[in-house]
PDB file of C-alpha atoms and ligand atoms in Angstrom:
ATOM      1  CA  MET A   1     -25.770 -11.453 -10.428  1.00 72.00           C
ATOM      2  CA  SER A   2     -22.386  -9.422 -10.677  1.00 81.00           C
ATOM      3  CA  ARG A   3     -20.691  -8.309  -7.594  1.00 94.00           C
ATOM      4  CA  ILE A   4     -19.631  -4.676  -8.126  1.00 98.00           C
ATOM      5  CA  ILE A   5     -17.999  -2.821  -5.451  1.00 97.00           C
ATOM      6  CA  ARG A   6     -17.726   1.000  -6.070  1.00 98.00           C
ATOM      7  CA  VAL A   7     -14.422   1.855  -4.848  1.00 98.00           C
ATOM      8  CA  ALA A   8     -12.520   5.226  -4.734  1.00 99.00           C
ATOM      9  CA  SER A   9      -8.891   6.051  -4.936  1.00 99.00           C
ATOM     10  CA  ALA A  10      -8.226   9.310  -2.230  1.00 99.00           C
ATOM     11  CA  GLN A  11      -4.831  10.190  -3.228  1.00 99.00           C
ATOM     12  CA  MET A  12      -3.509  13.153  -1.086  1.00 99.00           C
ATOM     13  CA  GLY A  13      -0.937  15.906  -1.862  1.00 99.00           C
ATOM     14  CA  PRO A  14       1.864  16.739   0.287  1.00 98.00           C
ATOM     15  CA  ILE A  15       1.609  16.217   4.190  1.00 98.00           C
ATOM     16  CA  ALA A  16       3.771  19.052   5.727  1.00 98.00           C
ATOM     17  CA  LYS A  17       6.112  17.899   8.856  1.00 98.00           C
ATOM     18  CA  SER A  18       4.381  21.140  10.739  1.00 98.00           C
ATOM     19  CA  GLU A  19       0.820  19.407   9.761  1.00 98.00           C
ATOM     20  CA  SER A  20      -1.391  18.153  12.696  1.00 98.00           C
ATOM     21  CA  ARG A  21      -3.261  15.396  12.752  1.00 98.00           C
ATOM     22  CA  ALA A  22      -6.460  17.481  13.174  1.00 98.00           C
ATOM     23  CA  GLN A  23      -5.411  19.358  10.017  1.00 98.00           C
ATOM     24  CA  VAL A  24      -4.787  16.152   8.328  1.00 98.00           C
ATOM     25  CA  MET A  25      -7.984  14.392   9.256  1.00 98.00           C
ATOM     26  CA  THR A  26      -9.977  17.577   8.138  1.00 98.00           C
ATOM     27  CA  ARG A  27      -8.407  16.621   4.558  1.00 98.00           C
ATOM     28  CA  LEU A  28      -9.334  12.938   5.197  1.00 99.00           C
ATOM     29  CA  LEU A  29     -12.927  13.889   6.030  1.00 98.00           C
ATOM     30  CA  ASP A  30     -13.463  15.916   2.889  1.00 98.00           C
ATOM     31  CA  LEU A  31     -11.858  12.980   0.559  1.00 99.00           C
ATOM     32  CA  MET A  32     -14.271  10.446   2.393  1.00 99.00           C
ATOM     33  CA  ASN A  33     -17.054  12.876   1.721  1.00 98.00           C
ATOM     34  CA  GLU A  34     -16.411  13.531  -1.668  1.00 98.00           C
ATOM     35  CA  ALA A  35     -16.007   9.302  -2.479  1.00 98.00           C
ATOM     36  CA  LYS A  36     -19.252   9.143  -0.894  1.00 98.00           C
ATOM     37  CA  SER A  37     -20.627  11.830  -2.864  1.00 98.00           C
ATOM     38  CA  ARG A  38     -19.799   9.617  -5.883  1.00 98.00           C
ATOM     39  CA  GLY A  39     -21.345   6.685  -4.811  1.00 98.00           C
ATOM     40  CA  ALA A  40     -18.130   4.802  -3.223  1.00 98.00           C
ATOM     41  CA  GLU A  41     -18.983   2.375  -0.626  1.00 98.00           C
ATOM     42  CA  LEU A  42     -14.968   1.747  -0.043  1.00 98.00           C
ATOM     43  CA  VAL A  43     -12.300   4.343  -0.129  1.00 99.00           C
ATOM     44  CA  VAL A  44      -8.307   3.810  -0.055  1.00 99.00           C
ATOM     45  CA  PHE A  45      -6.122   6.001   1.361  1.00 99.00           C
ATOM     46  CA  PRO A  46      -2.297   6.570   1.123  1.00 99.00           C
ATOM     47  CA  GLU A  47       0.522   4.917   3.030  1.00 99.00           C
ATOM     48  CA  LEU A  48       1.549   6.558   6.145  1.00 99.00           C
ATOM     49  CA  ALA A  49      -1.705   8.893   5.210  1.00 99.00           C
ATOM     50  CA  LEU A  50      -1.419  10.659   8.914  1.00 98.00           C
ATOM     51  CA  THR A  51       1.756  12.453   8.708  1.00 98.00           C
ATOM     52  CA  THR A  52       4.711  13.431   6.319  1.00 98.00           C
ATOM     53  CA  PHE A  53       6.904  10.908   5.260  1.00 98.00           C
ATOM     54  CA  PHE A  54       9.412  11.115   8.032  1.00 98.00           C
ATOM     55  CA  PRO A  55      11.981   8.128   7.074  1.00 98.00           C
ATOM     56  CA  ARG A  56      13.348  10.793   4.498  1.00 98.00           C
ATOM     57  CA  TRP A  57      15.258  12.067   7.522  1.00 98.00           C
ATOM     58  CA  VAL A  58      17.549  11.165  10.490  1.00 98.00           C
ATOM     59  CA  ILE A  59      15.573  11.327  13.638  1.00 98.00           C
ATOM     60  CA  ASP A  60      17.520  10.664  16.821  1.00 98.00           C
ATOM     61  CA  ASP A  61      15.388  11.952  19.542  1.00 98.00           C
ATOM     62  CA  GLU A  62      12.749   8.970  20.145  1.00 98.00           C
ATOM     63  CA  ALA A  63       9.988  11.370  21.303  1.00 98.00           C
ATOM     64  CA  GLU A  64      10.223  12.813  18.128  1.00 98.00           C
ATOM     65  CA  LEU A  65      10.158   9.656  16.356  1.00 98.00           C
ATOM     66  CA  ASP A  66       7.306   8.399  18.421  1.00 98.00           C
ATOM     67  CA  SER A  67       5.179  11.492  17.214  1.00 98.00           C
ATOM     68  CA  TYR A  68       5.019   9.888  13.838  1.00 98.00           C
ATOM     69  CA  TYR A  69       3.346   7.009  15.197  1.00 98.00           C
ATOM     70  CA  GLU A  70      -0.093   5.932  16.455  1.00 98.00           C
ATOM     71  CA  ALA A  71      -0.020   4.363  19.712  1.00 98.00           C
ATOM     72  CA  ALA A  72      -3.584   2.878  19.347  1.00 98.00           C
ATOM     73  CA  MET A  73      -6.062   3.004  16.540  1.00 98.00           C
ATOM     74  CA  PRO A  74      -8.707   4.671  16.682  1.00 98.00           C
ATOM     75  CA  ASN A  75      -7.435   7.321  19.103  1.00 98.00           C
ATOM     76  CA  ASN A  76      -8.711  10.658  19.827  1.00 98.00           C
ATOM     77  CA  GLU A  77      -7.292  12.256  16.502  1.00 98.00           C
ATOM     78  CA  THR A  78      -8.312   9.648  14.478  1.00 98.00           C
ATOM     79  CA  ALA A  79     -11.701   8.571  15.594  1.00 98.00           C
ATOM     80  CA  PRO A  80     -13.308  10.911  13.225  1.00 98.00           C
ATOM     81  CA  LEU A  81     -12.641   9.259  10.680  1.00 98.00           C
ATOM     82  CA  PHE A  82     -14.404   5.987  12.077  1.00 98.00           C
ATOM     83  CA  ASP A  83     -17.090   7.719  13.006  1.00 98.00           C
ATOM     84  CA  ALA A  84     -17.823   9.268   9.280  1.00 98.00           C
ATOM     85  CA  ALA A  85     -17.299   5.867   8.265  1.00 98.00           C
ATOM     86  CA  LYS A  86     -20.177   4.606  10.099  1.00 98.00           C
ATOM     87  CA  ARG A  87     -22.346   7.729   9.527  1.00 98.00           C
ATOM     88  CA  LEU A  88     -21.922   7.608   5.799  1.00 98.00           C
ATOM     89  CA  GLY A  89     -21.711   3.872   5.349  1.00 98.00           C
ATOM     90  CA  ILE A  90     -18.430   4.046   3.794  1.00 98.00           C
ATOM     91  CA  GLY A  91     -15.542   1.770   4.366  1.00 98.00           C
ATOM     92  CA  PHE A  92     -11.750   2.734   4.225  1.00 99.00           C
ATOM     93  CA  TYR A  93      -8.018   1.488   3.792  1.00 99.00           C
ATOM     94  CA  ILE A  94      -5.598   3.358   5.401  1.00 99.00           C
ATOM     95  CA  GLY A  95      -1.892   3.382   6.074  1.00 99.00           C
ATOM     96  CA  TYR A  96       0.157   4.641   9.299  1.00 99.00           C
ATOM     97  CA  ALA A  97       3.011   4.083  11.622  1.00 99.00           C
ATOM     98  CA  GLU A  98       2.113   1.713  14.269  1.00 99.00           C
ATOM     99  CA  LEU A  99       3.730   1.611  17.143  1.00 98.00           C
ATOM    100  CA  ILE A 100       3.228  -1.416  19.794  1.00 98.00           C
ATOM    101  CA  LEU A 101       4.547  -2.189  23.179  1.00 98.00           C
ATOM    102  CA  GLU A 102       5.542  -6.160  23.408  1.00 97.00           C
ATOM    103  CA  ASN A 103       6.677  -7.215  27.095  1.00 97.00           C
ATOM    104  CA  GLY A 104       8.048  -4.028  27.355  1.00 96.00           C
ATOM    105  CA  HIS A 105       9.535  -3.225  24.283  1.00 98.00           C
ATOM    106  CA  LYS A 106       8.613  -0.858  21.663  1.00 98.00           C
ATOM    107  CA  ARG A 107       8.060  -2.492  18.043  1.00 98.00           C
ATOM    108  CA  ARG A 108       7.290  -0.120  15.319  1.00 98.00           C
ATOM    109  CA  PHE A 109       5.564  -1.218  11.805  1.00 99.00           C
ATOM    110  CA  ASN A 110       4.258   0.387   8.569  1.00 99.00           C
ATOM    111  CA  THR A 111       0.929  -0.754   8.572  1.00 99.00           C
ATOM    112  CA  SER A 112      -2.346  -0.359   6.836  1.00 99.00           C
ATOM    113  CA  ILE A 113      -5.777  -1.250   8.106  1.00 99.00           C
ATOM    114  CA  LEU A 114      -9.188  -2.034   6.478  1.00 99.00           C
ATOM    115  CA  VAL A 115     -12.310  -0.600   8.087  1.00 98.00           C
ATOM    116  CA  ASP A 116     -15.516  -1.633   7.165  1.00 98.00           C
ATOM    117  CA  ARG A 117     -18.816   0.184   6.612  1.00 98.00           C
ATOM    118  CA  ALA A 118     -19.940   0.133  10.169  1.00 98.00           C
ATOM    119  CA  GLY A 119     -16.765   1.658  11.264  1.00 98.00           C
ATOM    120  CA  ASN A 120     -15.141  -1.660  12.542  1.00 98.00           C
ATOM    121  CA  ILE A 121     -11.272  -2.608  11.687  1.00 98.00           C
ATOM    122  CA  THR A 122     -11.623  -6.162   9.642  1.00 98.00           C
ATOM    123  CA  GLY A 123      -8.085  -6.148   9.040  1.00 98.00           C
ATOM    124  CA  LYS A 124      -4.598  -5.344   9.495  1.00 98.00           C
ATOM    125  CA  TYR A 125      -1.263  -5.672   7.457  1.00 99.00           C
ATOM    126  CA  ARG A 126       2.022  -4.630   8.443  1.00 99.00           C
ATOM    127  CA  LYS A 127       4.528  -3.662   5.080  1.00 99.00           C
ATOM    128  CA  VAL A 128       6.909  -6.837   4.311  1.00 98.00           C
ATOM    129  CA  HIS A 129       9.091  -5.380   1.731  1.00 98.00           C
ATOM    130  CA  LEU A 130      11.365  -2.099   3.479  1.00 98.00           C
ATOM    131  CA  PRO A 131      13.025  -0.392   0.841  1.00 98.00           C
ATOM    132  CA  GLY A 132      16.208   1.674   1.448  1.00 97.00           C
ATOM    133  CA  HIS A 133      18.114   1.575   4.228  1.00 97.00           C
ATOM    134  CA  ALA A 134      18.728   1.016   7.883  1.00 98.00           C
ATOM    135  CA  GLU A 135      21.859   3.417   8.013  1.00 98.00           C
ATOM    136  CA  PRO A 136      21.903   7.200   6.370  1.00 98.00           C
ATOM    137  CA  GLN A 137      23.337   7.313   2.975  1.00 97.00           C
ATOM    138  CA  PRO A 138      25.811   9.611   2.066  1.00 95.00           C
ATOM    139  CA  GLY A 139      24.984  12.134  -0.951  1.00 92.00           C
ATOM    140  CA  ARG A 140      21.675  11.584  -0.846  1.00 92.00           C
ATOM    141  CA  ALA A 141      19.417  14.746  -0.575  1.00 91.00           C
ATOM    142  CA  HIS A 142      16.647  12.804   0.910  1.00 95.00           C
ATOM    143  CA  GLN A 143      17.356   9.599   2.681  1.00 97.00           C
ATOM    144  CA  HIS A 144      14.982   6.152   2.790  1.00 97.00           C
ATOM    145  CA  LEU A 145      15.275   4.820   6.157  1.00 98.00           C
ATOM    146  CA  GLU A 146      12.310   2.888   6.719  1.00 98.00           C
ATOM    147  CA  LYS A 147      14.284  -0.206   7.578  1.00 98.00           C
ATOM    148  CA  ARG A 148      15.689   1.927  10.861  1.00 98.00           C
ATOM    149  CA  TYR A 149      12.194   2.862  11.901  1.00 98.00           C
ATOM    150  CA  PHE A 150      10.369  -0.021  10.570  1.00 99.00           C
ATOM    151  CA  GLU A 151      10.584  -3.854  11.281  1.00 98.00           C
ATOM    152  CA  PRO A 152       9.651  -6.244   8.337  1.00 98.00           C
ATOM    153  CA  GLY A 153       5.661  -7.272   8.380  1.00 98.00           C
ATOM    154  CA  ASN A 154       4.860 -10.094  10.666  1.00 98.00           C
ATOM    155  CA  LEU A 155       1.358 -10.845   9.744  1.00 98.00           C
ATOM    156  CA  GLY A 156       1.844 -12.497   5.942  1.00 98.00           C
ATOM    157  CA  PHE A 157      -0.468 -11.283   3.546  1.00 98.00           C
ATOM    158  CA  PRO A 158      -3.779 -12.315   4.763  1.00 98.00           C
ATOM    159  CA  VAL A 159      -7.246 -11.673   2.771  1.00 98.00           C
ATOM    160  CA  TRP A 160     -10.580 -11.005   4.295  1.00 98.00           C
ATOM    161  CA  ARG A 161     -14.041 -11.616   3.071  1.00 98.00           C
ATOM    162  CA  ALA A 162     -15.647  -8.221   3.137  1.00 98.00           C
ATOM    163  CA  PHE A 163     -17.338  -5.935   0.876  1.00 97.00           C
ATOM    164  CA  GLY A 164     -19.001  -8.636  -0.991  1.00 97.00           C
ATOM    165  CA  GLY A 165     -15.475 -10.178  -1.972  1.00 98.00           C
ATOM    166  CA  VAL A 166     -12.252 -11.363  -0.925  1.00 98.00           C
ATOM    167  CA  MET A 167      -9.844  -8.332  -0.321  1.00 98.00           C
ATOM    168  CA  GLY A 168      -6.452  -7.941   0.212  1.00 98.00           C
ATOM    169  CA  MET A 169      -3.934  -5.452   1.415  1.00 99.00           C
ATOM    170  CA  CYS A 170      -0.230  -4.243   0.619  1.00 99.00           C
ATOM    171  CA  ILE A 171       1.848  -1.363   1.171  1.00 99.00           C
ATOM    172  CA  CYS A 172       3.828   0.811  -1.452  1.00 98.00           C
ATOM    173  CA  ASN A 173       7.088  -1.277  -1.739  1.00 98.00           C
ATOM    174  CA  ASP A 174       5.182  -4.473  -1.688  1.00 99.00           C
ATOM    175  CA  ARG A 175       3.856  -3.903  -5.038  1.00 98.00           C
ATOM    176  CA  ARG A 176       6.957  -4.373  -6.777  1.00 98.00           C
ATOM    177  CA  TRP A 177       7.339  -7.759  -5.717  1.00 98.00           C
ATOM    178  CA  PRO A 178       5.340 -10.389  -7.654  1.00 97.00           C
ATOM    179  CA  GLU A 179       5.190 -12.586  -4.228  1.00 96.00           C
ATOM    180  CA  THR A 180       2.722 -10.077  -2.691  1.00 98.00           C
ATOM    181  CA  TYR A 181      -0.035 -10.413  -5.426  1.00 98.00           C
ATOM    182  CA  ARG A 182       0.792 -14.088  -5.791  1.00 98.00           C
ATOM    183  CA  VAL A 183       0.432 -15.045  -2.292  1.00 97.00           C
ATOM    184  CA  MET A 184      -2.970 -13.171  -2.269  1.00 98.00           C
ATOM    185  CA  GLY A 185      -4.050 -14.595  -5.748  1.00 98.00           C
ATOM    186  CA  LEU A 186      -3.692 -17.934  -4.364  1.00 98.00           C
ATOM    187  CA  GLN A 187      -5.972 -17.024  -1.628  1.00 98.00           C
ATOM    188  CA  GLY A 188      -8.551 -15.994  -4.457  1.00 97.00           C
ATOM    189  CA  VAL A 189      -8.406 -12.270  -3.764  1.00 98.00           C
ATOM    190  CA  ASP A 190     -10.301 -10.044  -5.701  1.00 98.00           C
ATOM    191  CA  MET A 191      -9.180  -6.850  -4.819  1.00 98.00           C
ATOM    192  CA  VAL A 192      -5.501  -5.539  -3.425  1.00 99.00           C
ATOM    193  CA  MET A 193      -5.615  -2.151  -1.983  1.00 99.00           C
ATOM    194  CA  LEU A 194      -2.436  -0.492  -1.369  1.00 99.00           C
ATOM    195  CA  GLY A 195      -1.090   3.174  -0.755  1.00 99.00           C
ATOM    196  CA  TYR A 196       2.288   4.640  -1.608  1.00 99.00           C
ATOM    197  CA  ASN A 197       4.535   7.295  -0.855  1.00 98.00           C
ATOM    198  CA  THR A 198       7.023   7.263  -3.698  1.00 98.00           C
ATOM    199  CA  PRO A 199       9.627   9.625  -4.096  1.00 98.00           C
ATOM    200  CA  TYR A 200      11.330  10.291  -7.745  1.00 97.00           C
ATOM    201  CA  ASP A 201      15.304  10.129  -6.569  1.00 92.00           C
ATOM    202  CA  HIS A 202      15.024   6.986  -4.635  1.00 93.00           C
ATOM    203  CA  THR A 203      17.585   4.736  -6.531  1.00 93.00           C
ATOM    204  CA  GLY A 204      19.962   7.914  -7.400  1.00 90.00           C
ATOM    205  CA  HIS A 205      20.400   5.977 -11.072  1.00 94.00           C
ATOM    206  CA  GLY A 206      18.808   8.686 -13.339  1.00 95.00           C
ATOM    207  CA  ASP A 207      17.827   6.254 -16.113  1.00 97.00           C
ATOM    208  CA  ILE A 208      15.778   4.138 -13.269  1.00 97.00           C
ATOM    209  CA  ASP A 209      14.297   7.372 -11.648  1.00 96.00           C
ATOM    210  CA  ALA A 210      13.328   8.807 -14.998  1.00 97.00           C
ATOM    211  CA  LEU A 211      11.074   5.423 -14.978  1.00 98.00           C
ATOM    212  CA  THR A 212       9.193   5.862 -11.795  1.00 98.00           C
ATOM    213  CA  ASN A 213       5.950   6.637 -13.224  1.00 98.00           C
ATOM    214  CA  PHE A 214       6.462   3.605 -15.696  1.00 98.00           C
ATOM    215  CA  HIS A 215       7.486   1.043 -12.929  1.00 98.00           C
ATOM    216  CA  ASN A 216       4.838   2.187 -10.716  1.00 98.00           C
ATOM    217  CA  HIS A 217       1.977   1.411 -13.086  1.00 98.00           C
ATOM    218  CA  LEU A 218       3.562  -1.568 -14.632  1.00 98.00           C
ATOM    219  CA  SER A 219       4.060  -3.491 -11.059  1.00 98.00           C
ATOM    220  CA  MET A 220       0.507  -2.803 -10.492  1.00 99.00           C
ATOM    221  CA  GLN A 221      -0.896  -3.810 -13.550  1.00 99.00           C
ATOM    222  CA  ALA A 222       1.477  -6.888 -13.909  1.00 99.00           C
ATOM    223  CA  GLY A 223       0.011  -7.972 -10.447  1.00 99.00           C
ATOM    224  CA  ALA A 224      -3.306  -7.197 -10.993  1.00 99.00           C
ATOM    225  CA  TYR A 225      -3.144  -9.295 -14.554  1.00 99.00           C
ATOM    226  CA  GLN A 226      -1.235 -12.053 -13.449  1.00 98.00           C
ATOM    227  CA  ASN A 227      -3.497 -12.927 -10.317  1.00 98.00           C
ATOM    228  CA  ALA A 228      -6.781 -11.731 -11.428  1.00 98.00           C
ATOM    229  CA  THR A 229      -7.491  -9.151  -8.915  1.00 98.00           C
ATOM    230  CA  TRP A 230      -8.442  -5.582  -8.901  1.00 98.00           C
ATOM    231  CA  VAL A 231      -5.721  -3.339  -7.743  1.00 99.00           C
ATOM    232  CA  VAL A 232      -6.389   0.160  -5.985  1.00 99.00           C
ATOM    233  CA  GLY A 233      -2.828   1.904  -5.548  1.00 99.00           C
ATOM    234  CA  THR A 234      -3.395   5.495  -4.094  1.00 99.00           C
ATOM    235  CA  ALA A 235      -0.515   7.955  -3.650  1.00 99.00           C
ATOM    236  CA  LYS A 236       0.288  10.664  -1.098  1.00 98.00           C
ATOM    237  CA  CYS A 237       2.398  12.632  -3.871  1.00 98.00           C
ATOM    238  CA  GLY A 238       3.666  16.387  -5.090  1.00 98.00           C
ATOM    239  CA  VAL A 239       6.501  17.983  -3.352  1.00 98.00           C
ATOM    240  CA  GLU A 240       6.509  17.238   0.369  1.00 98.00           C
ATOM    241  CA  GLU A 241       9.059  18.744   2.757  1.00 98.00           C
ATOM    242  CA  GLY A 242      11.540  19.214  -0.947  1.00 98.00           C
ATOM    243  CA  SER A 243      11.434  15.754  -1.832  1.00 98.00           C
ATOM    244  CA  LYS A 244       9.201  14.951  -5.219  1.00 98.00           C
ATOM    245  CA  MET A 245       6.756  12.159  -4.901  1.00 98.00           C
ATOM    246  CA  LEU A 246       5.090  10.321  -7.661  1.00 98.00           C
ATOM    247  CA  ALA A 247       1.271  10.684  -8.009  1.00 98.00           C
ATOM    248  CA  GLN A 248      -0.729   8.632 -10.901  1.00 98.00           C
ATOM    249  CA  SER A 249      -3.232   6.698  -8.266  1.00 99.00           C
ATOM    250  CA  ALA A 250      -4.902   4.348 -10.309  1.00 99.00           C
ATOM    251  CA  ILE A 251      -7.663   1.819 -10.579  1.00 99.00           C
ATOM    252  CA  ILE A 252      -6.567  -1.377 -12.416  1.00 99.00           C
ATOM    253  CA  ALA A 253      -8.967  -4.142 -13.529  1.00 99.00           C
ATOM    254  CA  PRO A 254      -8.054  -7.788 -13.451  1.00 98.00           C
ATOM    255  CA  SER A 255      -7.288  -7.439 -17.105  1.00 98.00           C
ATOM    256  CA  GLY A 256      -4.636  -5.191 -16.395  1.00 99.00           C
ATOM    257  CA  GLU A 257      -6.441  -2.217 -17.765  1.00 99.00           C
ATOM    258  CA  ILE A 258      -6.184   1.396 -16.008  1.00 99.00           C
ATOM    259  CA  VAL A 259      -9.890   2.331 -15.527  1.00 98.00           C
ATOM    260  CA  ALA A 260      -9.482   5.536 -13.352  1.00 99.00           C
ATOM    261  CA  MET A 261      -6.323   7.191 -13.094  1.00 98.00           C
ATOM    262  CA  ALA A 262      -5.682  10.855 -10.729  1.00 98.00           C
ATOM    263  CA  SER A 263      -4.632  13.700 -13.215  1.00 98.00           C
ATOM    264  CA  THR A 264      -3.139  16.026 -10.529  1.00 98.00           C
ATOM    265  CA  ILE A 265      -0.514  15.987  -7.811  1.00 98.00           C
ATOM    266  CA  GLY A 266      -2.824  16.883  -4.865  1.00 98.00           C
ATOM    267  CA  ASP A 267      -5.718  15.545  -3.181  1.00 98.00           C
ATOM    268  CA  GLU A 268      -7.891  14.061  -5.742  1.00 99.00           C
ATOM    269  CA  VAL A 269     -10.619  10.901  -5.284  1.00 99.00           C
ATOM    270  CA  ILE A 270     -10.978   9.231  -8.346  1.00 99.00           C
ATOM    271  CA  THR A 271     -13.544   6.147  -8.787  1.00 98.00           C
ATOM    272  CA  ALA A 272     -15.006   3.119 -10.608  1.00 98.00           C
ATOM    273  CA  ALA A 273     -17.175   0.695 -10.343  1.00 98.00           C
ATOM    274  CA  ALA A 274     -15.313  -2.454 -10.071  1.00 98.00           C
ATOM    275  CA  ASP A 275     -16.836  -6.010 -11.060  1.00 98.00           C
ATOM    276  CA  LEU A 276     -15.549  -8.877  -9.137  1.00 97.00           C
ATOM    277  CA  ASP A 277     -16.543 -11.300 -11.724  1.00 97.00           C
ATOM    278  CA  ILE A 278     -13.945 -10.171 -14.192  1.00 98.00           C
ATOM    279  CA  GLY A 279     -11.518 -11.406 -11.858  1.00 97.00           C
ATOM    280  CA  LYS A 280     -13.239 -14.698 -11.780  1.00 96.00           C
ATOM    281  CA  ARG A 281     -13.339 -15.087 -15.223  1.00 97.00           C
ATOM    282  CA  TYR A 282      -9.529 -14.853 -15.495  1.00 98.00           C
ATOM    283  CA  ARG A 283      -9.613 -17.174 -12.394  1.00 98.00           C
ATOM    284  CA  GLU A 284     -11.753 -19.710 -14.552  1.00 98.00           C
ATOM    285  CA  THR A 285      -9.452 -19.663 -17.737  1.00 98.00           C
ATOM    286  CA  ILE A 286      -5.683 -18.293 -18.078  1.00 98.00           C
ATOM    287  CA  PHE A 287      -5.187 -18.050 -14.648  1.00 98.00           C
ATOM    288  CA  ASP A 288      -6.994 -21.194 -13.178  1.00 98.00           C
ATOM    289  CA  PHE A 289      -4.125 -22.249 -10.921  1.00 98.00           C
ATOM    290  CA  SER A 290      -5.173 -25.553  -9.996  1.00 98.00           C
ATOM    291  CA  ARG A 291      -5.326 -26.257 -13.893  1.00 98.00           C
ATOM    292  CA  HIS A 292      -2.174 -24.487 -14.996  1.00 98.00           C
ATOM    293  CA  ARG A 293       0.308 -24.105 -12.280  1.00 97.00           C
ATOM    294  CA  GLU A 294       3.244 -26.832 -12.003  1.00 95.00           C
ATOM    295  CA  PRO A 295       4.708 -26.086  -8.495  1.00 93.00           C
ATOM    296  CA  GLU A 296       6.850 -29.024  -8.957  1.00 91.00           C
ATOM    297  CA  ALA A 297       8.894 -27.639 -11.706  1.00 92.00           C
ATOM    298  CA  TYR A 298       9.376 -24.354  -9.771  1.00 90.00           C
ATOM    299  CA  ARG A 299      12.080 -26.103  -8.156  1.00 83.00           C
ATOM    300  CA  LEU A 300      13.994 -23.094  -7.792  1.00 78.00           C
ATOM    301  CA  ILE A 301      11.571 -20.876  -6.004  1.00 77.00           C
ATOM    302  CA  VAL A 302      12.109 -21.839  -2.626  1.00 69.00           C
ATOM    303  CA  GLU A 303      12.504 -19.964   0.596  1.00 75.00           C
ATOM    304  CA  ARG A 304      15.572 -18.427  -0.395  1.00 82.00           C
ATOM    305  CA  LYS A 305      16.338 -14.641   0.158  1.00 87.00           C
ATOM    306  CA  GLY A 306      18.764 -13.893  -2.192  1.00 90.00           C
ATOM    307  CA  ALA A 307      19.419 -14.988  -5.968  1.00 89.00           C
ATOM    308  CA  ILE A 308      20.540 -18.609  -6.867  1.00 87.00           C
ATOM    309  CA  PRO A 309      24.049 -18.448  -8.275  1.00 89.00           C
ATOM    310  CA  PRO A 310      24.064 -19.566 -12.150  1.00 91.00           C
ATOM    311  CA  PRO A 311      26.504 -22.379 -12.961  1.00 92.00           C
ATOM    312  CA  GLU A 312      30.070 -21.376 -13.700  1.00 94.00           C
ATOM    313  CA  THR A 313      30.683 -21.035 -17.489  1.00 88.00           C
ATOM    314  CA  ALA A 314      32.770 -24.106 -18.656  1.00 73.00           C
TER     315      ALA A 314
HETATM  316  N1  ING B 401       8.557   4.000  -1.410  1.00 67.95           N
HETATM  317  C1  ING B 401       9.226   3.607  -2.562  1.00 67.95           C
HETATM  318  C2  ING B 401       8.191   2.240  -3.414  1.00 67.95           C
HETATM  319  O1  ING B 401       8.367   1.128  -3.435  1.00 67.95           O
HETATM  320  C3  ING B 401      10.885   3.271  -4.147  1.00 67.95           C
HETATM  321  C4  ING B 401      10.592   3.073  -2.804  1.00 67.95           C
HETATM  322  C5  ING B 401      11.104   4.149  -4.863  1.00 67.95           C
HETATM  323  C6  ING B 401      11.416   1.791  -4.528  1.00 67.95           C
HETATM  324  C7  ING B 401      11.032   4.261  -6.329  1.00 67.95           C
HETATM  325  C8  ING B 401      11.788   1.829  -5.648  1.00 67.95           C
HETATM  326  C9  ING B 401      11.754   2.841  -6.972  1.00 67.95           C
HETATM  327  O2  ING B 401       7.372   2.950  -4.029  1.00 67.95           O
HETATM  328  C10 ING B 401       8.060   3.006  -0.316  1.00 67.95           C
HETATM  329  N2  ING B 401       7.685   3.734   0.609  1.00 67.95           N
HETATM  330  O3  ING B 401       8.248   1.860  -0.521  1.00 67.95           O
END
């Protein structure tokens, strides 16, 4: 019997700096209700879905910076989303800025959680690949200071048995790195959920930034196909505080095919009936890792951070 998950991607348009948690919550609840009305049992919200993408600015005032983080989850402002999930019987992925106190010190992560259909947190992930810089860069219209405001994630790439399958999470830039999908693929993941906030002016190189849309889907489609998994990628998009951000939220099958895609740059729900057994067929043939992978041959893939210097030319 096929394992079908009716999944929704709930794309969000811009969140203004001035938008309160309550105003954002209203939008999230509207999107969750729309997803439910279409039969979804799981909805994927974007990265940093509760606030504007604040790493585009230098923020020196600690109280102002802390205002973008959640010190607890759920909390008074976000509880309505958990209550709605329980009432509607729909689970969700949501990204947010996490602030914890550990041994009297503040630690900050770009985090996502997976919440089940009873409104309980099933899993947590903290973004590993932080793009951009820790120090402001001269000449940029918008900074990208995730390395200033977050630590690299310290939870690895776990997967969880939930929604009738094996579920995994990542966040935004993670989707560009093959290791992200492979670590979960080796754990038999059936569906990778991710949110993204992707500005069009990230690198400042016109030829690269002009391919932002192409590289977005290329990364997710390749990750899906090469690891026999569904990928649900949800954008926060549109022109947010002057920064133009990519939309194109998509639901991608283990074949690598895009089966649903957003067509606006605002709040929009897309859905698909994801047959998890499609991935199973790829894992039993082309990507049967136990039969076809040769780890001994991958000797250059060691725990290295940087590139391996090629041999000097003779
Ligand atoms: N944003 C972007 C992302 O990885 C980026 C940064 C944009 C990298 C364009 C490369 C090209 O989609 C976040 N938040 O990671």
